[in-house]
PDB file of C-alpha atoms in Angstrom:
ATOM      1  CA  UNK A  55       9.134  10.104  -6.264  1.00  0.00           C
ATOM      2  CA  UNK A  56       7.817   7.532  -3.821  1.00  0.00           C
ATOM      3  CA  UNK A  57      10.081   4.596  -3.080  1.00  0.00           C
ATOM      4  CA  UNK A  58       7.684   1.317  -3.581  1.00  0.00           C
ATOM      5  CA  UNK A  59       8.317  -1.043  -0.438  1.00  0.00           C
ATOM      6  CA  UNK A  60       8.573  -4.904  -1.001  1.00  0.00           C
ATOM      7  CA  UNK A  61       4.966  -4.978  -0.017  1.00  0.00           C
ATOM      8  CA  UNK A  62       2.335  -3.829  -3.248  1.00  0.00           C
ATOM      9  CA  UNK A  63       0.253  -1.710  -0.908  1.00  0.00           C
ATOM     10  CA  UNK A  64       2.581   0.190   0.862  1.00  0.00           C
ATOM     11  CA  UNK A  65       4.675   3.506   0.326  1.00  0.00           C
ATOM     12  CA  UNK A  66       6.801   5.549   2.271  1.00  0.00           C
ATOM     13  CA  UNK A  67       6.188   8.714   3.665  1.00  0.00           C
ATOM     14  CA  UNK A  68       2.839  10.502   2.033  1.00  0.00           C
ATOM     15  CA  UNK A  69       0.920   9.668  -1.192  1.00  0.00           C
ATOM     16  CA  UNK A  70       2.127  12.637  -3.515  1.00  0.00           C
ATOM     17  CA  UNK A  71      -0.750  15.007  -5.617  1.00  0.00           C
ATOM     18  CA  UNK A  72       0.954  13.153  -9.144  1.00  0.00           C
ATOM     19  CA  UNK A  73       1.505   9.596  -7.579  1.00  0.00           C
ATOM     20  CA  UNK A  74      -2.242   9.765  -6.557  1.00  0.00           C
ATOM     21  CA  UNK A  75      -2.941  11.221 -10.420  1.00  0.00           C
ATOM     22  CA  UNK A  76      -0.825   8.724 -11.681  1.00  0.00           C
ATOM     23  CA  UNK A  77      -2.286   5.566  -9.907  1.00  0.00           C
ATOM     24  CA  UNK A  78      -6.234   6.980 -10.718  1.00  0.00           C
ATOM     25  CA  UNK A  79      -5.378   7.762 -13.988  1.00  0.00           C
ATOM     26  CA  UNK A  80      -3.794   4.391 -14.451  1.00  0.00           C
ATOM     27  CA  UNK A  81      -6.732   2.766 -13.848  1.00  0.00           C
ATOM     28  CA  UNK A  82      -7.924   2.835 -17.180  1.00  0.00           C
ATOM     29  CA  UNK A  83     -10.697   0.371 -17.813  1.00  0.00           C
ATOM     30  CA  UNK A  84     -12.234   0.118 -21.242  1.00  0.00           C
ATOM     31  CA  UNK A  85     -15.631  -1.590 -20.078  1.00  0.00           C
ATOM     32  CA  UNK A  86     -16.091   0.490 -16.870  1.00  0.00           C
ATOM     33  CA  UNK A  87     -18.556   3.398 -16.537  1.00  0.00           C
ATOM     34  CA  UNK A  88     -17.715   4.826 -13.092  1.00  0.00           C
ATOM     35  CA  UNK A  89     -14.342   5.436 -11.165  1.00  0.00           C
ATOM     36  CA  UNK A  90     -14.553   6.146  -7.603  1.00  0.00           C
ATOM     37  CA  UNK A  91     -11.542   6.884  -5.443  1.00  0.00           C
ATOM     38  CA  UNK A  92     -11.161   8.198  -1.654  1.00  0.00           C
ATOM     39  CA  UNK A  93      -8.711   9.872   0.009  1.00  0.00           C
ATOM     40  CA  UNK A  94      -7.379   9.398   3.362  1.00  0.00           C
ATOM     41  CA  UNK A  95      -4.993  12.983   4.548  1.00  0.00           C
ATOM     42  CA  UNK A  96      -4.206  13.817   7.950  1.00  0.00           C
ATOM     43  CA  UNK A  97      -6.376  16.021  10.057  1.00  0.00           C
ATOM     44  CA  UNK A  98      -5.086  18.662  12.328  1.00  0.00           C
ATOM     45  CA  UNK A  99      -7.558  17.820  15.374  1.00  0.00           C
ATOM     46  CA  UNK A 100      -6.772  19.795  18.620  1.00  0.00           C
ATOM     47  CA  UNK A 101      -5.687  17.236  20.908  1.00  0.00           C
ATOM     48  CA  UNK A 102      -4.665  17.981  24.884  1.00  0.00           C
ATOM     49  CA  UNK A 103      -4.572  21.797  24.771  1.00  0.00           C
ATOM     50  CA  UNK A 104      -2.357  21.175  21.551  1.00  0.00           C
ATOM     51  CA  UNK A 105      -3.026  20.308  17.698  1.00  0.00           C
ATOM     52  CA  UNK A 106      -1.745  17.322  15.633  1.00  0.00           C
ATOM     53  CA  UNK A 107       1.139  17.933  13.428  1.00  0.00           C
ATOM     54  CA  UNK A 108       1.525  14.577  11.361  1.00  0.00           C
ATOM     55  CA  UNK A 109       0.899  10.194  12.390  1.00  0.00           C
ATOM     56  CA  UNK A 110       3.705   8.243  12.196  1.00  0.00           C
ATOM     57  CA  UNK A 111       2.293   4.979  10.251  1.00  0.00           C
ATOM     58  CA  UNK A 112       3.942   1.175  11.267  1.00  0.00           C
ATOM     59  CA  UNK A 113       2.719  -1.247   9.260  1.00  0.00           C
ATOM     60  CA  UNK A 114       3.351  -5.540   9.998  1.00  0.00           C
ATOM     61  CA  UNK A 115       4.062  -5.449   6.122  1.00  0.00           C
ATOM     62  CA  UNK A 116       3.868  -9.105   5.474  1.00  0.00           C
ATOM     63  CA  UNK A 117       0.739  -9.509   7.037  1.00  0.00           C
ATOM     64  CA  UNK A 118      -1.063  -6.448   4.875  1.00  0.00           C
ATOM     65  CA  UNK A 119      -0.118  -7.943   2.061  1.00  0.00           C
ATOM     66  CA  UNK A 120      -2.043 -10.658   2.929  1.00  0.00           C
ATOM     67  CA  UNK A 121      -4.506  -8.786   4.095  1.00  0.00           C
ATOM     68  CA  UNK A 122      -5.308  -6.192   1.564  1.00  0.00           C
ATOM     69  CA  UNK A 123      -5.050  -9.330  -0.958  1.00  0.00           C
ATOM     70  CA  UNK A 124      -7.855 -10.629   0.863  1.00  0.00           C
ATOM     71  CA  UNK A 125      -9.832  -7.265   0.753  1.00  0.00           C
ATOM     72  CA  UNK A 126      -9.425  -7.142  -2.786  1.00  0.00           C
ATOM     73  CA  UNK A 127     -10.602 -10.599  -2.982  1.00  0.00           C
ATOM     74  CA  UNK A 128     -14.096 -10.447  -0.812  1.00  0.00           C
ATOM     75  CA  UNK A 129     -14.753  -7.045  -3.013  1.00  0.00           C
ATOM     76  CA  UNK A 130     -14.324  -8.829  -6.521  1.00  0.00           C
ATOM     77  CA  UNK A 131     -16.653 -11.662  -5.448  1.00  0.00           C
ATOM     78  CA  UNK A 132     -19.742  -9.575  -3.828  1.00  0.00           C
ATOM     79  CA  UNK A 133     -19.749  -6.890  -6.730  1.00  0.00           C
ATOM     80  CA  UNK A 134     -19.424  -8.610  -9.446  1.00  0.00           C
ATOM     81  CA  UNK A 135     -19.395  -4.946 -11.522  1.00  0.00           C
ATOM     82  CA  UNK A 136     -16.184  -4.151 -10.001  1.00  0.00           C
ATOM     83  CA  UNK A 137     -13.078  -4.252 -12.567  1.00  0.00           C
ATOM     84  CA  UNK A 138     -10.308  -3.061 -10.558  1.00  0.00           C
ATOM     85  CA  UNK A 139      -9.467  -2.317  -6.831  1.00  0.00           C
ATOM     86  CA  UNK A 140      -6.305   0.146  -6.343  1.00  0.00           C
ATOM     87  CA  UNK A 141      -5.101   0.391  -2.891  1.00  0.00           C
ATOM     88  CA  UNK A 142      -2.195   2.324  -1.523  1.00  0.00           C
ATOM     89  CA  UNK A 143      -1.628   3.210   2.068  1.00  0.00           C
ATOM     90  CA  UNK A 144       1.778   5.307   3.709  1.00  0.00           C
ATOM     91  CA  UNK A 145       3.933   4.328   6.025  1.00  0.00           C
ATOM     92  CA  UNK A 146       6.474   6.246   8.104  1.00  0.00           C
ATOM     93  CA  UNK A 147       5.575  10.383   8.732  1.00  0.00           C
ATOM     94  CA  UNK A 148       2.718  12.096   7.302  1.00  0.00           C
ATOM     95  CA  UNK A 149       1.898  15.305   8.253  1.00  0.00           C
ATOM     96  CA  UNK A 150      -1.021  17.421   8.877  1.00  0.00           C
ATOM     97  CA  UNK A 151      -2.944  18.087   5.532  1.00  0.00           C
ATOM     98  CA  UNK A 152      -1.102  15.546   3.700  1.00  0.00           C
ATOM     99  CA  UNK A 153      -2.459  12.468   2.033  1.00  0.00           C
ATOM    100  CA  UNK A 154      -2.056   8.585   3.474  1.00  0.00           C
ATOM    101  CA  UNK A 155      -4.582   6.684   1.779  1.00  0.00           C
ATOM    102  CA  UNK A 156      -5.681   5.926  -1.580  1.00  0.00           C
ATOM    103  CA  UNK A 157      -8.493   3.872  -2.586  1.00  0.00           C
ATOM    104  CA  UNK A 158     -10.062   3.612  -6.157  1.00  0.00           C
ATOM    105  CA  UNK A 159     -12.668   1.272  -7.498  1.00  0.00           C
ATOM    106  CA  UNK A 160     -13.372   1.012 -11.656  1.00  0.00           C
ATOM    107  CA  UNK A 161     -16.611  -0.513 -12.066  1.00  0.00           C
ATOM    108  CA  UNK A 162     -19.073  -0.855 -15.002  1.00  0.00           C
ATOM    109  CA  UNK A 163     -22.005   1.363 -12.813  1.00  0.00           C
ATOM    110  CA  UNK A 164     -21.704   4.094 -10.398  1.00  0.00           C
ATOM    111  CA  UNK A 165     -23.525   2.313  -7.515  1.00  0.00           C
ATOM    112  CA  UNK A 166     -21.267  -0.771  -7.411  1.00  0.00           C
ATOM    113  CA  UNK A 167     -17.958   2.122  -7.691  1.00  0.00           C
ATOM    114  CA  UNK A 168     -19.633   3.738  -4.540  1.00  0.00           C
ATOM    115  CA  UNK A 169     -20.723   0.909  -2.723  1.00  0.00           C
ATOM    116  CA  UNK A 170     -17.490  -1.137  -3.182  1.00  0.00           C
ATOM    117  CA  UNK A 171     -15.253   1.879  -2.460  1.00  0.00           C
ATOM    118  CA  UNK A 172     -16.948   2.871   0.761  1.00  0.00           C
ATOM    119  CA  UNK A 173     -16.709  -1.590   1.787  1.00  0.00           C
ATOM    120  CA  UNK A 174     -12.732  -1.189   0.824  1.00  0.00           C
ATOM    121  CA  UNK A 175     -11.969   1.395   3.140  1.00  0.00           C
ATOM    122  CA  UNK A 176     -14.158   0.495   6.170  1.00  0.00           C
ATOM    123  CA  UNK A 177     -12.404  -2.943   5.392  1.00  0.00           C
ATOM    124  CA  UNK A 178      -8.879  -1.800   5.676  1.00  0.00           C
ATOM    125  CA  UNK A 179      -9.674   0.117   8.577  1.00  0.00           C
ATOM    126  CA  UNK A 180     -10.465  -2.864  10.418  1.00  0.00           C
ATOM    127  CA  UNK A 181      -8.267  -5.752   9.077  1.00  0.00           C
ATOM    128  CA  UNK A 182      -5.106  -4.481   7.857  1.00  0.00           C
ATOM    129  CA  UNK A 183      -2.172  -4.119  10.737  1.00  0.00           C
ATOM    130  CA  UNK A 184      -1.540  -0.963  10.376  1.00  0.00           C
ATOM    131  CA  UNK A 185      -0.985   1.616  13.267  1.00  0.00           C
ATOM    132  CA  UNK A 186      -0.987   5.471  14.179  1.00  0.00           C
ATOM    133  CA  UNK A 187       1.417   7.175  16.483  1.00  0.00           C
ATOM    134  CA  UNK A 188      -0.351  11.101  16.472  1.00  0.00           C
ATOM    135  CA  UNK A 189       2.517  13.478  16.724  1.00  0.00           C
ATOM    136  CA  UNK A 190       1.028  16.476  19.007  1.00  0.00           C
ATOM    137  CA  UNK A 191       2.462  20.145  18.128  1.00  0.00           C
ATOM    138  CA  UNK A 192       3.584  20.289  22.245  1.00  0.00           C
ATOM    139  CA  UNK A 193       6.208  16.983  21.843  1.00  0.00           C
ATOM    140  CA  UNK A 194       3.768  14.792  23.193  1.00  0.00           C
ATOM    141  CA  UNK A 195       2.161  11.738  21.056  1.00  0.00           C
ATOM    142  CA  UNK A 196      -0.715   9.471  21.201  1.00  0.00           C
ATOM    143  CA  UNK A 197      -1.236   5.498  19.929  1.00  0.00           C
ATOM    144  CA  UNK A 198      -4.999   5.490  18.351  1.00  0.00           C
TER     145      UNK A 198
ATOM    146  CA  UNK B   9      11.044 -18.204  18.129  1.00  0.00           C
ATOM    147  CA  UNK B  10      10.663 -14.415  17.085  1.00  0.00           C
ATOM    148  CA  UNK B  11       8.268 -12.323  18.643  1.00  0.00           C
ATOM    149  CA  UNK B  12       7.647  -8.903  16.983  1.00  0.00           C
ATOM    150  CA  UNK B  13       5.980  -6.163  18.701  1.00  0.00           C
ATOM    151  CA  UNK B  14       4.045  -3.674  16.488  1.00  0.00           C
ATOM    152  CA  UNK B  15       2.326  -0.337  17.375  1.00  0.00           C
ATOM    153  CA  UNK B  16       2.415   0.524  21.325  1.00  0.00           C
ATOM    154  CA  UNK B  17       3.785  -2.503  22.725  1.00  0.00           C
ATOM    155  CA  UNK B  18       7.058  -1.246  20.998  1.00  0.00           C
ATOM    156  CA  UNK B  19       7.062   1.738  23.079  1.00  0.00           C
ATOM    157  CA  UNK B  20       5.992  -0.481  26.098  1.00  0.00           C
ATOM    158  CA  UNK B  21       8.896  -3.380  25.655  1.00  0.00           C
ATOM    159  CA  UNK B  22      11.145  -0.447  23.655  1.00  0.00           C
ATOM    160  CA  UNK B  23      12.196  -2.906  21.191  1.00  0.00           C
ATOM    161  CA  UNK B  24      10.536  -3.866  17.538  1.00  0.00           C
ATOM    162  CA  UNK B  25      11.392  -7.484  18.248  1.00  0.00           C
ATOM    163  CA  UNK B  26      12.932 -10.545  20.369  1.00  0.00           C
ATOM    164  CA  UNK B  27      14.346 -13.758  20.456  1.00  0.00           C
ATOM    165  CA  UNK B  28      12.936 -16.159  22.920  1.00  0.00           C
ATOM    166  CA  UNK B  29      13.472 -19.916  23.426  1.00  0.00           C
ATOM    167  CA  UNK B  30      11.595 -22.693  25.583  1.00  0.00           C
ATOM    168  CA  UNK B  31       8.031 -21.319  25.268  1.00  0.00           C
ATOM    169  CA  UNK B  32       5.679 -24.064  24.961  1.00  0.00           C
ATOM    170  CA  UNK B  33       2.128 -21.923  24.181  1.00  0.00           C
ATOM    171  CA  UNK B  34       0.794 -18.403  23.859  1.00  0.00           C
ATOM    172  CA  UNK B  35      -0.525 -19.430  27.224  1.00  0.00           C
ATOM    173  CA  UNK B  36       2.920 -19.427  28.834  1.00  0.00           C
ATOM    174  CA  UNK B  37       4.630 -16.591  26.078  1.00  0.00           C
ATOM    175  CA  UNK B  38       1.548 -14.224  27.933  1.00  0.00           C
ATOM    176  CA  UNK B  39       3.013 -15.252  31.155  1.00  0.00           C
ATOM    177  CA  UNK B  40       6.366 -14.675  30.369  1.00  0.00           C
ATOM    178  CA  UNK B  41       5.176 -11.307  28.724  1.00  0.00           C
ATOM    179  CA  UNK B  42       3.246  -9.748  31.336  1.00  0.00           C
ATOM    180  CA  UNK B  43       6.358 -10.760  33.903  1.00  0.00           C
ATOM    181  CA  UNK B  44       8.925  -8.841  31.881  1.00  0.00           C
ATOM    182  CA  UNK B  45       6.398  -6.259  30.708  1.00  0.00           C
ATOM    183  CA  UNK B  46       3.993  -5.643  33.287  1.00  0.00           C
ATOM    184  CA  UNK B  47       2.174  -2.628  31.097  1.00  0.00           C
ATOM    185  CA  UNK B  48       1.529  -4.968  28.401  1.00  0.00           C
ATOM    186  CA  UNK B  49      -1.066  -6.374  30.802  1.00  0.00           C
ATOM    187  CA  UNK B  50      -3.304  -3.088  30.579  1.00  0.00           C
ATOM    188  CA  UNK B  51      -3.313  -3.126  26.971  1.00  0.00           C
ATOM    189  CA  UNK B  52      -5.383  -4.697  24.446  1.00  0.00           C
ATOM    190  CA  UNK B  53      -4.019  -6.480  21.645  1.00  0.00           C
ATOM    191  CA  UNK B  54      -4.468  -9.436  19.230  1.00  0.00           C
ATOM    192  CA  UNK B  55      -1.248 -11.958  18.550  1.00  0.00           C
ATOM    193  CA  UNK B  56      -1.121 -13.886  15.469  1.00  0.00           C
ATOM    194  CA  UNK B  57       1.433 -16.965  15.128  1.00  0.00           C
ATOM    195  CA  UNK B  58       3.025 -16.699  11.575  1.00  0.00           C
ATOM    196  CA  UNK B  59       0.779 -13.894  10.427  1.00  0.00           C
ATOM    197  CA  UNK B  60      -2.662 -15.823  11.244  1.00  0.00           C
ATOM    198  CA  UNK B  61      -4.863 -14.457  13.911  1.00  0.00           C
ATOM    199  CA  UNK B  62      -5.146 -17.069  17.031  1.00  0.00           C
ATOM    200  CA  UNK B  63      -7.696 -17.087  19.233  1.00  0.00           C
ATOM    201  CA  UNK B  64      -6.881 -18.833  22.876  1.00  0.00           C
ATOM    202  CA  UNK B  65      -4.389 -21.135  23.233  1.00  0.00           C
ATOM    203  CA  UNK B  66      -1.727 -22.516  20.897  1.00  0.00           C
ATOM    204  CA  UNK B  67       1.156 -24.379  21.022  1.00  0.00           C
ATOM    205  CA  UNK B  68       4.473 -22.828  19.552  1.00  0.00           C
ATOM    206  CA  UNK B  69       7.491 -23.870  17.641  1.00  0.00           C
ATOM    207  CA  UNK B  70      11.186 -22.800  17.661  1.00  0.00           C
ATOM    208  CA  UNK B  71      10.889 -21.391  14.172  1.00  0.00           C
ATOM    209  CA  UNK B  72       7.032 -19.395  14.721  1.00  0.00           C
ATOM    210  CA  UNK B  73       7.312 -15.923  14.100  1.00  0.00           C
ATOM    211  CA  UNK B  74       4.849 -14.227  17.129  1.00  0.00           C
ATOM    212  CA  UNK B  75       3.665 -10.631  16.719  1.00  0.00           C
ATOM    213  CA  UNK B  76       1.593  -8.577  19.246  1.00  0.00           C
ATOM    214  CA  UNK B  77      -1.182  -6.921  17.384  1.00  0.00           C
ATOM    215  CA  UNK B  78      -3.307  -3.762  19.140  1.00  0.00           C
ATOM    216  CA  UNK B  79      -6.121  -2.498  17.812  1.00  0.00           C
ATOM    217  CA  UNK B  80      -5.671  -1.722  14.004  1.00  0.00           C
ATOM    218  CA  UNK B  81      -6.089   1.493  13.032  1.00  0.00           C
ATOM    219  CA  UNK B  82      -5.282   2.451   9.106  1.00  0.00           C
ATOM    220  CA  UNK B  83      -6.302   5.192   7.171  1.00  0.00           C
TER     221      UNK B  83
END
């Protein structure tokens, strides 16, 4: 079982098959027709004659709080069919095929579940501090 | 005033975080920065002066808390 971190989006180490069950199924919105969710696992890319085994995730915890509050904020007020944003992202080791990311978005139609999901991520991706170390399978590791 | 350093400008000043005192702006915290840690100077990163983003100069306070922010990169 995941330990939760002060912060509300973050957990350590990877998202697990029945924590990512648990948090869609949660998620249980009487007035919305369409659940959406992405995601986010670790690729094993070859990399410099080697492969990637697993990203090391730091986070400035404080400050994605603040952030993904605000992501959840500018997605409630441009679709206004959206009932409920979920966010969780890892922190610490997550290796190769494992999962880092979740994302899910209850809304009353499918569109406003795809579009607002698909806004949510490419969001975090750009405004939440969070950062990659790529652990290489020779030793070696990469910032991205 | 604290100054945190977050993804590789960890590795580049080996430490998570610092004390430093008689800083008057980001203008001379840069300066004192790239003297101590010349590779910081090749790197491209954001700072943000208790957890807002700050663009240009600003003037600093004993109690700010300063982090160095590269490029994020969740997911």
């Amino acid at each position: 079982m995941e330990k939760m971190d002060t912060n509300d989006y973050l957990i350590d180490f990877p998202l697990s098959p029945a924590f990512i069950a648990e948090q869609v199924s949660a998620q249980n919105m009487q007035d919305a027709g369409g659940q959406s969710f992405f995601i986010g696992k670790i690729r094993a890319d070859a990399v410099e004659n080697s492969s990637v085994v697993g990203i090391e995730y730091s986070t400035y915890s404080s400050m994605v709080q603040k952030a993904m509050d605000a992501i959840k904020d500018k997605i409630y007020k441009k679709y206004d069919d959206v009932k409920s944003v979920i966010i969780f992202h890892s922190i610490g080791l997550v290796r190769a095929g494992e999962s880092s990311m979740l994302v899910s978005v209850s809304a009353g139609h499918r569109k406003a579940a795809f579009h607002a999901l698909e806004d949510t991520v490419d969001m975090i991706k750009h405004e939440a501090p969070i950062w990659k170390k790529e652990l290489l399978k020779n030793g070696n590791h990469r910032w991205l | 005033m604290k100054i945190l350093y977050f993804g590789i400008t960890s590795e580049i000043t080996q430490q998570n975080s610092e004390e430093l005192n008689n800083i008057k702006n980001l203008y001379e915290l840069k300066k004192n920065l790239f003297e101590r840690y010349p590779k910081l100077e090749n790197i491209n990163f954001q700072i943000s002066v208790n957890q807002q983003l700050i663009r240009g100069d600003q003037n600093l306070s004993t109690t700010d808390e300063i982090a160095l922010l590269p490029p994020f990169a969740g997911g």
